[in-house]
Structure formats: structure tokens, C-alpha cells
Tab-separated table of C-alpha atoms in Angstrom:
chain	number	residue	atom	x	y	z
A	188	UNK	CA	0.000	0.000	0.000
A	189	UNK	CA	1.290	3.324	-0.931
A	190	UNK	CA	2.184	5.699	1.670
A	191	UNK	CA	-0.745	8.622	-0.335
A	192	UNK	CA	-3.645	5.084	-0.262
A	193	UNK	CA	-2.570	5.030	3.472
A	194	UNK	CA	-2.896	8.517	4.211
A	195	UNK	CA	-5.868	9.668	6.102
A	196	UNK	CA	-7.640	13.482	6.266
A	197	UNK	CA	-6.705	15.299	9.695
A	198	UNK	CA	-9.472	17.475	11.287
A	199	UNK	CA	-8.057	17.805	15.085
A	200	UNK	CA	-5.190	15.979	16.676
A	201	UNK	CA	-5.355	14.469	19.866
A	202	UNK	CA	-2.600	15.596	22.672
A	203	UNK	CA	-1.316	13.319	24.756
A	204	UNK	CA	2.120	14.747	25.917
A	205	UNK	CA	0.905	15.390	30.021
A	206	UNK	CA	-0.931	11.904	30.011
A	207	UNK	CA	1.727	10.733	31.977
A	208	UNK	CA	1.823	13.661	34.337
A	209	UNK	CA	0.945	13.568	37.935
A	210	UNK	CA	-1.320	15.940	39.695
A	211	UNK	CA	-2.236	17.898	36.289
A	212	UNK	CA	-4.333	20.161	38.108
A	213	UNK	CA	-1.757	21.134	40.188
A	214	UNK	CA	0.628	21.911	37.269
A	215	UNK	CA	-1.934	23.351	35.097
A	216	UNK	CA	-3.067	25.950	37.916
A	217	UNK	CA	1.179	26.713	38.548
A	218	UNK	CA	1.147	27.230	34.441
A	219	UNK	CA	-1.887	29.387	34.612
A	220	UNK	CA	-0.866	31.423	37.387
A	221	UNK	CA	3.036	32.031	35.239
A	222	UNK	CA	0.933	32.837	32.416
A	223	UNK	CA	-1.276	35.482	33.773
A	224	UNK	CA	1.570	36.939	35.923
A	225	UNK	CA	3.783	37.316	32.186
A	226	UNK	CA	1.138	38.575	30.616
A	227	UNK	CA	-0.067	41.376	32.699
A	228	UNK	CA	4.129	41.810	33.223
A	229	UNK	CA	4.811	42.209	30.023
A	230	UNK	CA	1.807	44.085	29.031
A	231	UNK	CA	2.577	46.791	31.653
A	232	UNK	CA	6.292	46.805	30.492
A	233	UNK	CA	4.619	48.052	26.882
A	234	UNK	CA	2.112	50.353	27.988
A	235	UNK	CA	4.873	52.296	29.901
A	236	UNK	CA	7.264	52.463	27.214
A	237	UNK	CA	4.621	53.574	24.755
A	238	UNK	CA	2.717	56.473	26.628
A	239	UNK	CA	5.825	58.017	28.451
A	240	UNK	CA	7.836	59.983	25.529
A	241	UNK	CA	10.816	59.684	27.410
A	242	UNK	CA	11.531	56.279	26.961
A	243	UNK	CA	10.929	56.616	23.270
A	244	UNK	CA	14.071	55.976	22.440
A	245	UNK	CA	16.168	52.750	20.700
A	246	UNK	CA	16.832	50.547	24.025
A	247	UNK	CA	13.719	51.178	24.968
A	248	UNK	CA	11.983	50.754	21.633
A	249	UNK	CA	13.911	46.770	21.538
A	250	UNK	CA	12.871	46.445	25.386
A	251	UNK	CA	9.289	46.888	23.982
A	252	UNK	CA	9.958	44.756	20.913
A	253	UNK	CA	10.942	41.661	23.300
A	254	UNK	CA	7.582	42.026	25.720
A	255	UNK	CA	5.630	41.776	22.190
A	256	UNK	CA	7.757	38.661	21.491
A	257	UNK	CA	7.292	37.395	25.101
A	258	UNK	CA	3.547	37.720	24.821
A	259	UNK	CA	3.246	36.046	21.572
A	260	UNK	CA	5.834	32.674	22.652
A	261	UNK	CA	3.668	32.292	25.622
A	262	UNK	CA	0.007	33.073	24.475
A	263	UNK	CA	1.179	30.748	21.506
A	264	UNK	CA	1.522	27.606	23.718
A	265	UNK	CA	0.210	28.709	27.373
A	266	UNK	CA	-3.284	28.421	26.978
A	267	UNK	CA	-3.531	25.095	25.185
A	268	UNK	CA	-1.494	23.996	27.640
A	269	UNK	CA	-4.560	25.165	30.557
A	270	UNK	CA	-6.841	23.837	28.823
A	271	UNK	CA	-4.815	20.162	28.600
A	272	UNK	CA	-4.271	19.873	32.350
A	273	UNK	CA	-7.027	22.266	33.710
A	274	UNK	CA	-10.093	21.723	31.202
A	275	UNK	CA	-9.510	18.240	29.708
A	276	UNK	CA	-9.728	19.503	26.462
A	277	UNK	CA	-6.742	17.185	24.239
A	278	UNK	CA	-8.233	17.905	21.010
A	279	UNK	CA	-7.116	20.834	18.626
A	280	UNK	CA	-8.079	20.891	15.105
A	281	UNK	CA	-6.008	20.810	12.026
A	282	UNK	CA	-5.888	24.707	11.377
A	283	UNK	CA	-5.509	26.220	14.916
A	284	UNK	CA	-2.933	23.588	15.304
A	285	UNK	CA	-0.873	24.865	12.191
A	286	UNK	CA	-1.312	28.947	13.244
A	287	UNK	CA	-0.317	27.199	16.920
A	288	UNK	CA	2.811	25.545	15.415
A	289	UNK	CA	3.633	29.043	13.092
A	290	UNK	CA	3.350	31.533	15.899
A	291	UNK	CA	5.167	29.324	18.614
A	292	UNK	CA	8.214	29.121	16.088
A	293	UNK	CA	7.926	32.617	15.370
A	294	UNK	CA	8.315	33.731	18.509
A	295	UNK	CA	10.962	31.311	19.385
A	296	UNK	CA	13.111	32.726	16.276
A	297	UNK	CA	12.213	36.445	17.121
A	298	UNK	CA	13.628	35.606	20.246
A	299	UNK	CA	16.840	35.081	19.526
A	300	UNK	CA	16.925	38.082	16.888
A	301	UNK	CA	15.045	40.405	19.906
A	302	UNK	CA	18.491	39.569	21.696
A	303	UNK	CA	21.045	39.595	19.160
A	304	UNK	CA	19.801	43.310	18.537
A	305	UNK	CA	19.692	44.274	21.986
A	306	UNK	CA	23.187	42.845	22.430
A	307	UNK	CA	24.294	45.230	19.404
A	308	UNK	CA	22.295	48.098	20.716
A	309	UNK	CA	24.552	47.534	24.125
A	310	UNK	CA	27.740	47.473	22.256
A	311	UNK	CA	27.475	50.572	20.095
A	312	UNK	CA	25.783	52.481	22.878
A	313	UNK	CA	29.307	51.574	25.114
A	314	UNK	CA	31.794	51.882	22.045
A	315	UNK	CA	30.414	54.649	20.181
A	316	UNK	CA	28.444	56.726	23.248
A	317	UNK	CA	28.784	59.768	21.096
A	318	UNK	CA	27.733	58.784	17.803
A	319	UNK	CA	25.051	56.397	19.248
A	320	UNK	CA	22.029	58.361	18.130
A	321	UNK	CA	23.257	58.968	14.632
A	322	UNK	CA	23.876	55.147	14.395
A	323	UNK	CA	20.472	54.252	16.007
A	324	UNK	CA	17.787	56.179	15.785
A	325	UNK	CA	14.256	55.540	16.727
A	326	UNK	CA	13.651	55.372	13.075
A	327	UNK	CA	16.423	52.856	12.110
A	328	UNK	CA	15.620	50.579	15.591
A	329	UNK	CA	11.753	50.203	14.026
A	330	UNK	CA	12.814	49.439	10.421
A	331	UNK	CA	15.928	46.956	11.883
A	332	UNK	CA	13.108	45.565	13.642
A	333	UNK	CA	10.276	45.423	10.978
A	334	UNK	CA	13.271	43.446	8.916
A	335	UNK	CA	13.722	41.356	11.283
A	336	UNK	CA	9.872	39.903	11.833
A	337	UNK	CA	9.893	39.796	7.746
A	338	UNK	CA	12.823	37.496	8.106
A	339	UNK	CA	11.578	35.420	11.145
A	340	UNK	CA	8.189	34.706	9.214
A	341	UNK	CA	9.884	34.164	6.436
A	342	UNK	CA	12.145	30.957	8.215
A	343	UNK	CA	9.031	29.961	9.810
A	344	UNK	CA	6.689	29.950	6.110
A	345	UNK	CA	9.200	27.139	5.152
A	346	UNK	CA	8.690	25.009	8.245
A	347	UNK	CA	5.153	25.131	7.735
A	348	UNK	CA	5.026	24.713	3.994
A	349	UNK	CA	6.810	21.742	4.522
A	350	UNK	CA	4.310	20.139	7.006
A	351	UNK	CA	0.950	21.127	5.229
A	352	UNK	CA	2.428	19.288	2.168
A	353	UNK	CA	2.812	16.090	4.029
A	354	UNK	CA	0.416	12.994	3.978
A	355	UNK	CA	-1.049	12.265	7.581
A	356	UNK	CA	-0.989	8.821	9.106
A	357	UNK	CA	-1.983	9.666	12.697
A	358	UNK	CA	-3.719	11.859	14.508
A	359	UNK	CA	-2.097	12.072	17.998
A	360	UNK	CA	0.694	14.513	19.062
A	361	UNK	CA	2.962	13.215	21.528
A	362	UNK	CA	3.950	16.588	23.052
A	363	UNK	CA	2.485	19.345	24.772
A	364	UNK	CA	1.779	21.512	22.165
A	365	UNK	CA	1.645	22.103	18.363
A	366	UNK	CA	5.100	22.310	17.370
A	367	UNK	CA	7.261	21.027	14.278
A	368	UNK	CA	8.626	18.164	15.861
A	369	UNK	CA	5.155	17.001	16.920
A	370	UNK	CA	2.993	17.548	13.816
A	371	UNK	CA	6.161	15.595	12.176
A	372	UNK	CA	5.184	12.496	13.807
A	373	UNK	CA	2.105	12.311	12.864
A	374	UNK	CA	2.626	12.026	9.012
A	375	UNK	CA	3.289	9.392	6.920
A	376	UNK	CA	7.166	9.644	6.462
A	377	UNK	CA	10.440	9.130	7.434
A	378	UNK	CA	10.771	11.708	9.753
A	379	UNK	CA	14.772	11.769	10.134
A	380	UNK	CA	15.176	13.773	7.328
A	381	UNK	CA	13.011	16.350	8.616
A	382	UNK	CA	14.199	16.261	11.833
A	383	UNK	CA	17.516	16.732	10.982
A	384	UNK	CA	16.484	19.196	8.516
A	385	UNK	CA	15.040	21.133	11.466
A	386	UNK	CA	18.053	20.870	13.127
A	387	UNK	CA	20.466	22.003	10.915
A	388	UNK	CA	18.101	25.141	10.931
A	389	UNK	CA	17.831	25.686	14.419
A	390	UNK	CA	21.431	25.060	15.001
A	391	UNK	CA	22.420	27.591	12.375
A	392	UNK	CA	20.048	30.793	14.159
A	393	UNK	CA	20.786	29.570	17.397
A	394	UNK	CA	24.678	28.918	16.690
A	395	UNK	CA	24.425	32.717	14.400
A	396	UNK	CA	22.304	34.741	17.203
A	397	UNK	CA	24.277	33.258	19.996
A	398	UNK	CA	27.789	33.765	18.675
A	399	UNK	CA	27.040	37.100	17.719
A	400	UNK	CA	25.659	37.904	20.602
A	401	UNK	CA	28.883	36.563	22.283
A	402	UNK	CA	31.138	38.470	19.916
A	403	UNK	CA	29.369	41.815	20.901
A	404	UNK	CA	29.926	41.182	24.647
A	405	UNK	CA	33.816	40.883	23.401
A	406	UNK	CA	33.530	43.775	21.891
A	407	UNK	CA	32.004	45.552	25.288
A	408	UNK	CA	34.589	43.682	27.137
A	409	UNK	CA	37.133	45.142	25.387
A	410	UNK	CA	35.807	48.848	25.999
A	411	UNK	CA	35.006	48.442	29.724
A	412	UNK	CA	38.739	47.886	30.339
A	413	UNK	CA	39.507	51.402	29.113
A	414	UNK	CA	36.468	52.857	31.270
A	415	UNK	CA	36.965	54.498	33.918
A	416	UNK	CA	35.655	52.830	37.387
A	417	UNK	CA	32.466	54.602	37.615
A	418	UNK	CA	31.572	53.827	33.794
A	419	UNK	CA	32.347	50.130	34.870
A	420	UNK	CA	29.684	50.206	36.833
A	421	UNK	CA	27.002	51.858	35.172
A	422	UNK	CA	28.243	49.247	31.871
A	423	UNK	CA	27.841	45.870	34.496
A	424	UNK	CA	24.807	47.279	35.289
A	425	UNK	CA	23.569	47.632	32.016
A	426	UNK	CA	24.273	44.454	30.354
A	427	UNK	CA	24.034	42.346	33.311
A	428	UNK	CA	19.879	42.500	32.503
A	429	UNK	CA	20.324	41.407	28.845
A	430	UNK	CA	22.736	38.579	30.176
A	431	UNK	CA	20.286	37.367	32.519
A	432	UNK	CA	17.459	37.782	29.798
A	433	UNK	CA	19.876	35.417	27.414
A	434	UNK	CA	20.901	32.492	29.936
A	435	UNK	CA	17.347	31.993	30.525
A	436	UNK	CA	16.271	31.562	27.074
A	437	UNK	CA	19.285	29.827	25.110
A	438	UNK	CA	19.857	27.409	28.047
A	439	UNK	CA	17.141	25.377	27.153
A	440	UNK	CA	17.549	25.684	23.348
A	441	UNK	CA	20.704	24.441	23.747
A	442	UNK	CA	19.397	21.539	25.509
A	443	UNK	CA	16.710	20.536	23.583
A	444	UNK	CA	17.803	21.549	20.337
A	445	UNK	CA	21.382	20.274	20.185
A	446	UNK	CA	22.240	18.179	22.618
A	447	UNK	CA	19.298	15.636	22.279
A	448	UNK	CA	20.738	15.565	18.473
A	449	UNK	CA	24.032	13.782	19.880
A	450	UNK	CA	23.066	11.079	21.595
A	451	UNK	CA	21.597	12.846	24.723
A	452	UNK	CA	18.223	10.839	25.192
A	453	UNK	CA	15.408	12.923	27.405
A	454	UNK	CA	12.308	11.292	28.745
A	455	UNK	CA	9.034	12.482	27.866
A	456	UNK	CA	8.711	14.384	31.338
A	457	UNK	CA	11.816	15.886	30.716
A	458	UNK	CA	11.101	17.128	27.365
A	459	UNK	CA	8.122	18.644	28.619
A	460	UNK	CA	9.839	20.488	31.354
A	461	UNK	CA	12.263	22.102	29.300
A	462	UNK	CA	9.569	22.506	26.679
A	463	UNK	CA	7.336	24.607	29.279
A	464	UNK	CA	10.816	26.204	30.658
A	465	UNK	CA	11.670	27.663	27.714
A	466	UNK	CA	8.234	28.914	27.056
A	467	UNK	CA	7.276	30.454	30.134
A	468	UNK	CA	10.677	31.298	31.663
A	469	UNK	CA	12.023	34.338	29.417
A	470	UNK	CA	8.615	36.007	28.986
A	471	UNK	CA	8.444	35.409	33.134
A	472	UNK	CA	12.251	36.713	33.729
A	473	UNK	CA	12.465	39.467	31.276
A	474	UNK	CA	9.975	41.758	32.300
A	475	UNK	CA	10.852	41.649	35.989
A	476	UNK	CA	14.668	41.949	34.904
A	477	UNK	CA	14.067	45.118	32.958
A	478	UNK	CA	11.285	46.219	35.194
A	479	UNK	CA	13.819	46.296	38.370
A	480	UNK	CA	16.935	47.046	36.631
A	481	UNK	CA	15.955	49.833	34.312
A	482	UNK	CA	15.685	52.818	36.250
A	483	UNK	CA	13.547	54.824	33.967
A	484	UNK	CA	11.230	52.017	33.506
A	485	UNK	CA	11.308	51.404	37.770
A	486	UNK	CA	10.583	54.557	38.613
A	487	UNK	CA	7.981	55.279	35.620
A	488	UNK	CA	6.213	51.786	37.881
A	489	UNK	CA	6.565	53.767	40.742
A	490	UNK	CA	4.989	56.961	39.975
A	491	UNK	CA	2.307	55.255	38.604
A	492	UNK	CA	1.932	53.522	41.282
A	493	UNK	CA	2.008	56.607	43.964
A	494	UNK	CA	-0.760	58.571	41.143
A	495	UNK	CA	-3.351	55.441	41.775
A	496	UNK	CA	-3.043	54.833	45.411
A	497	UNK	CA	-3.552	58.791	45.985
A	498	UNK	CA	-6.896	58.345	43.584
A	499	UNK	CA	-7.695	55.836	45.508
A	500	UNK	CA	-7.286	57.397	48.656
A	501	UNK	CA	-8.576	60.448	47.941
A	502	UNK	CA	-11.498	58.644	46.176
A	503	UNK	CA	-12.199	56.825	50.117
């Protein structure tokens, strides 16, 4: 029988990657409660950035850029995830699944460019301080990033061409959420070749991002040393948030990504906890990192803050 005769029509795939998990309430309610916290997090991060004029400006433009990124990684995955563990609900059909698996990837790639650019932004603003807003203006930091989503999509088109031309054999995704790898397994294929395909892909924008991203820190390195103490300070203090910001995304990455591809062999609970790590951890870290480490954007919180508890109070 030919693998097209064999082939059956996909409506809605089954998911069946926490059937093996213990207390799913429990983990759905911990997942819900992340979610909700990143969202309204992240969505505050935005709102100051784009009603206070002062922080219209290129760091804080690409500080704004990586909230919108956060929010669409984890409103990509998050909620199917709830409704999994919380609702019962295992079924998705066949085209929610597919916009599923195209924003999740999107986001994970705009990740990585969100953080190569910051990293840049970092090094010219420390190696060029007086020829930083000539190099990056507001103007060039939107149309850098407009680029940049054109590109992302663009990566993440192929993926997805690839998998609606496929014939499907099976219905039932073995992870937690509509991703490549998943909607991979249930076709009709060999899927080594795509797998490794994906691979190769992921390794060369994680292995691109990352090393530049590295190189740029050698290149602030480098100027620190002929800083004087007090710019030290104010430089460590600067990048240390963006360093933070990429640990906690490329760790995981790196994990799953790379090291399962040579000979590394993670168990299905694993899997998922890296899987869920590296979905809800950045967009959980990164607003709190920039919220409490960027002054402007701490005590913009603050005042805010002070202005509704005196309405309130006065209100009383």
C-alpha cells in the first residue's frame, strides 16, 4: 500500500504529551498562574514604554519589541497547555494547530533576533556613546526591527510549507503543544530527514544569534577595560539584565535543540519540562529583569503607582 492510499484526512489531533503527568491540576493551575503573571508583566512593560515619551528611544523601543515577542511565545503555547491539564480539552483541530505551530516558532526565532539586537544596541551604545544616536535612531531601531519579523516569518513559512504538504498517518501529538517536531510524527514519512532538517536550521540561528551575541559582549569587554571605574559600573549594570534575559532563554535551546541531536536521550517528562521552561521562563524573567533594573522604567512603575493609590485614597 502506498504511503498517499494510506494517508488519512486530519481534522483535530489528539494531545497526549501530560498523560503521563501527575497531579495535572496542580501543574496546570502553577502554568496558569506564570501565564497570567507574564502577561499582565509584560503588558505593563509596553504600555509604559509607549505612553511616556521619554523612553521613546532605541533601548527602549527593543525592550518593547521583546515584551511583544514574550507575549506572543507564551500566548502561543500557554493556553492550550490550561486547557490540557485544567479543562480536559486534548483535542485541537487541524488549522488552529498549524497557526499554533507558526506563531510558537515565530516567537521562538524572534527571540533570539530580539536579543542579538539588543546585544548590538549595548555594544554601540558603550563603544560609540557619542555617535550612538546617529547610528540608532528611533527610526532605524523600528525598520531593523520590521526586517527582522519579515525574516523570522519568512524561516518559519518554510517550516510550515513543509508540514501542510505532508500525507497524515496519525492523529495524535505526543507533546504538549503544536510544534514542528510534533505535527512531524504524525505524518506518513520518514521523519529523520526532517528532523535533521530542522536541526540544521535551528542550530544555524541559534549557533548565528548566539555567537554574535557573544562576539558583541567581546567587543564591550574590550571597551570596559579602558572605562573608567564609575563607567564600569554603570556598563555591568547595564548588560548584566540582557545577560540574565539570554541564559534563561538559550539554556534550554541548547538543551533541547542540540544536545538531544548527539546522543543525549530525554524522557518524555523531561522534554516537557524544558519545553514549558523555555516557554514560560524568558517572557516570566524578562519583564521583571528590565522592570527592576531599568531605572527609567522602575521609577515610571513607581509613579504610577504613587498617582493610583492617591486616587484611591482620595477617592475613600
Amino acid at each position: 500500500m502506498s504511503v498517499q492510499n494510506a494517508s488519512t484526512i486530519v481534522t483535530k489531533f489528539t494531545i497526549t504529551g501530560f498523560d503521563t503527568t501527575k497531579n495535572p491540576m496542580l501543574v496546570g493551575v502553577v502554568i496558569l498562574i506564570f501565564y497570567i503573571v507574564a502577561v499582565v508583566a509584560n503588558v505593563v512593560n509596553i504600555l509604559i514604554i509607549l505612553y511616556n515619551k521619554k523612553l521613546h528611544k532605541p533601548m527602549y523601543l527593543l525592550i518593547c519589541n521583546l515584551a511583544i515577542v514574550d507575549l506572543l511565545y507564551t500566548t502561543s503555547a500557554s493556553p492550550t497547555m490550561i486547557g490540557v491539564l485544567v479543562a480536559g480539552v486534548k483535542t485541537i483541530s487541524y488549522v488552529p494547530c498549524l497557526i499554533q505551530m507558526f506563531t510558537f516558532h515565530l516567537a521562538g526565532v524572534m527571540e533570539m533576533f530580539a536579543l542579538s539586537v539588543m546585544a548590538f544596541d549595548r555594544l554601540i551604545a558603550i563603544s560609540c556613546p557619542f555617535q550612538y544616536h546617529r547610528y540608532l535612531t528611533n527610526v532605524h531601531t523600528v525598520v531593523l526591527t520590521y526586517v527582522l519579523w519579515i525574516v523570522a516569518c519568512a524561516f518559519v513559512a518554510v517550516a510550515s510549507a513543509i508540514v501542510i504538504h505532508l500525507p497524515y498517518c496519525y492523529t495524535v501529538l505526543k507533546y504538549t503543544v503544536c510544534n514542528y517536531s510534533a505535527i512531524i510524527r504524525t505524518t506518513c514519512v520518514d521523519p529523520e530527514y526532517y528532523f535533521n532538517l530542522a536541526a540544521i536550521t535551528i542550530f544555524f540561528l541559534s549557533f548565528f544569534t548566539f555567537s554574535f551575541i557573544c562576539l558583541s559582549y567581546v567587543g564591550i569587554i574590550y571597551f570596559v577595560k579602558l572605562s573608567s571605574n564609575n563607567d564600569k559600573k554603570k556598563i555591568a549594570s547595564t548588560c548584566l539584565s540582557h545577560l540574565i534575559v539570554v541564559i534563561c532563554y538559550y539554556f534550554p535551546v541548547f538543551v533541547i535543540a542540540i544536545l538531544t541531536r548527539f546522543g543525549v536521550v530525554l524522557t518524555l517528562e523531561q522534554h516537557n519540562g524544558l519545553d514549558i521552561g523555555t516557554i514560560l521562563g524568558p517572557c516570566l524573567v524578562n519583564p521583571f529583569v528590565y522592570c527592576l533594573r531599568t531605572k527609567e522604567i522602575k521609577n515610571e512603575i513607581f509613579l504610577r503607582c504613587s498617582q493610583l493609590f492617591k486616587k484611591v485614597e482620595t477617592s475613600h
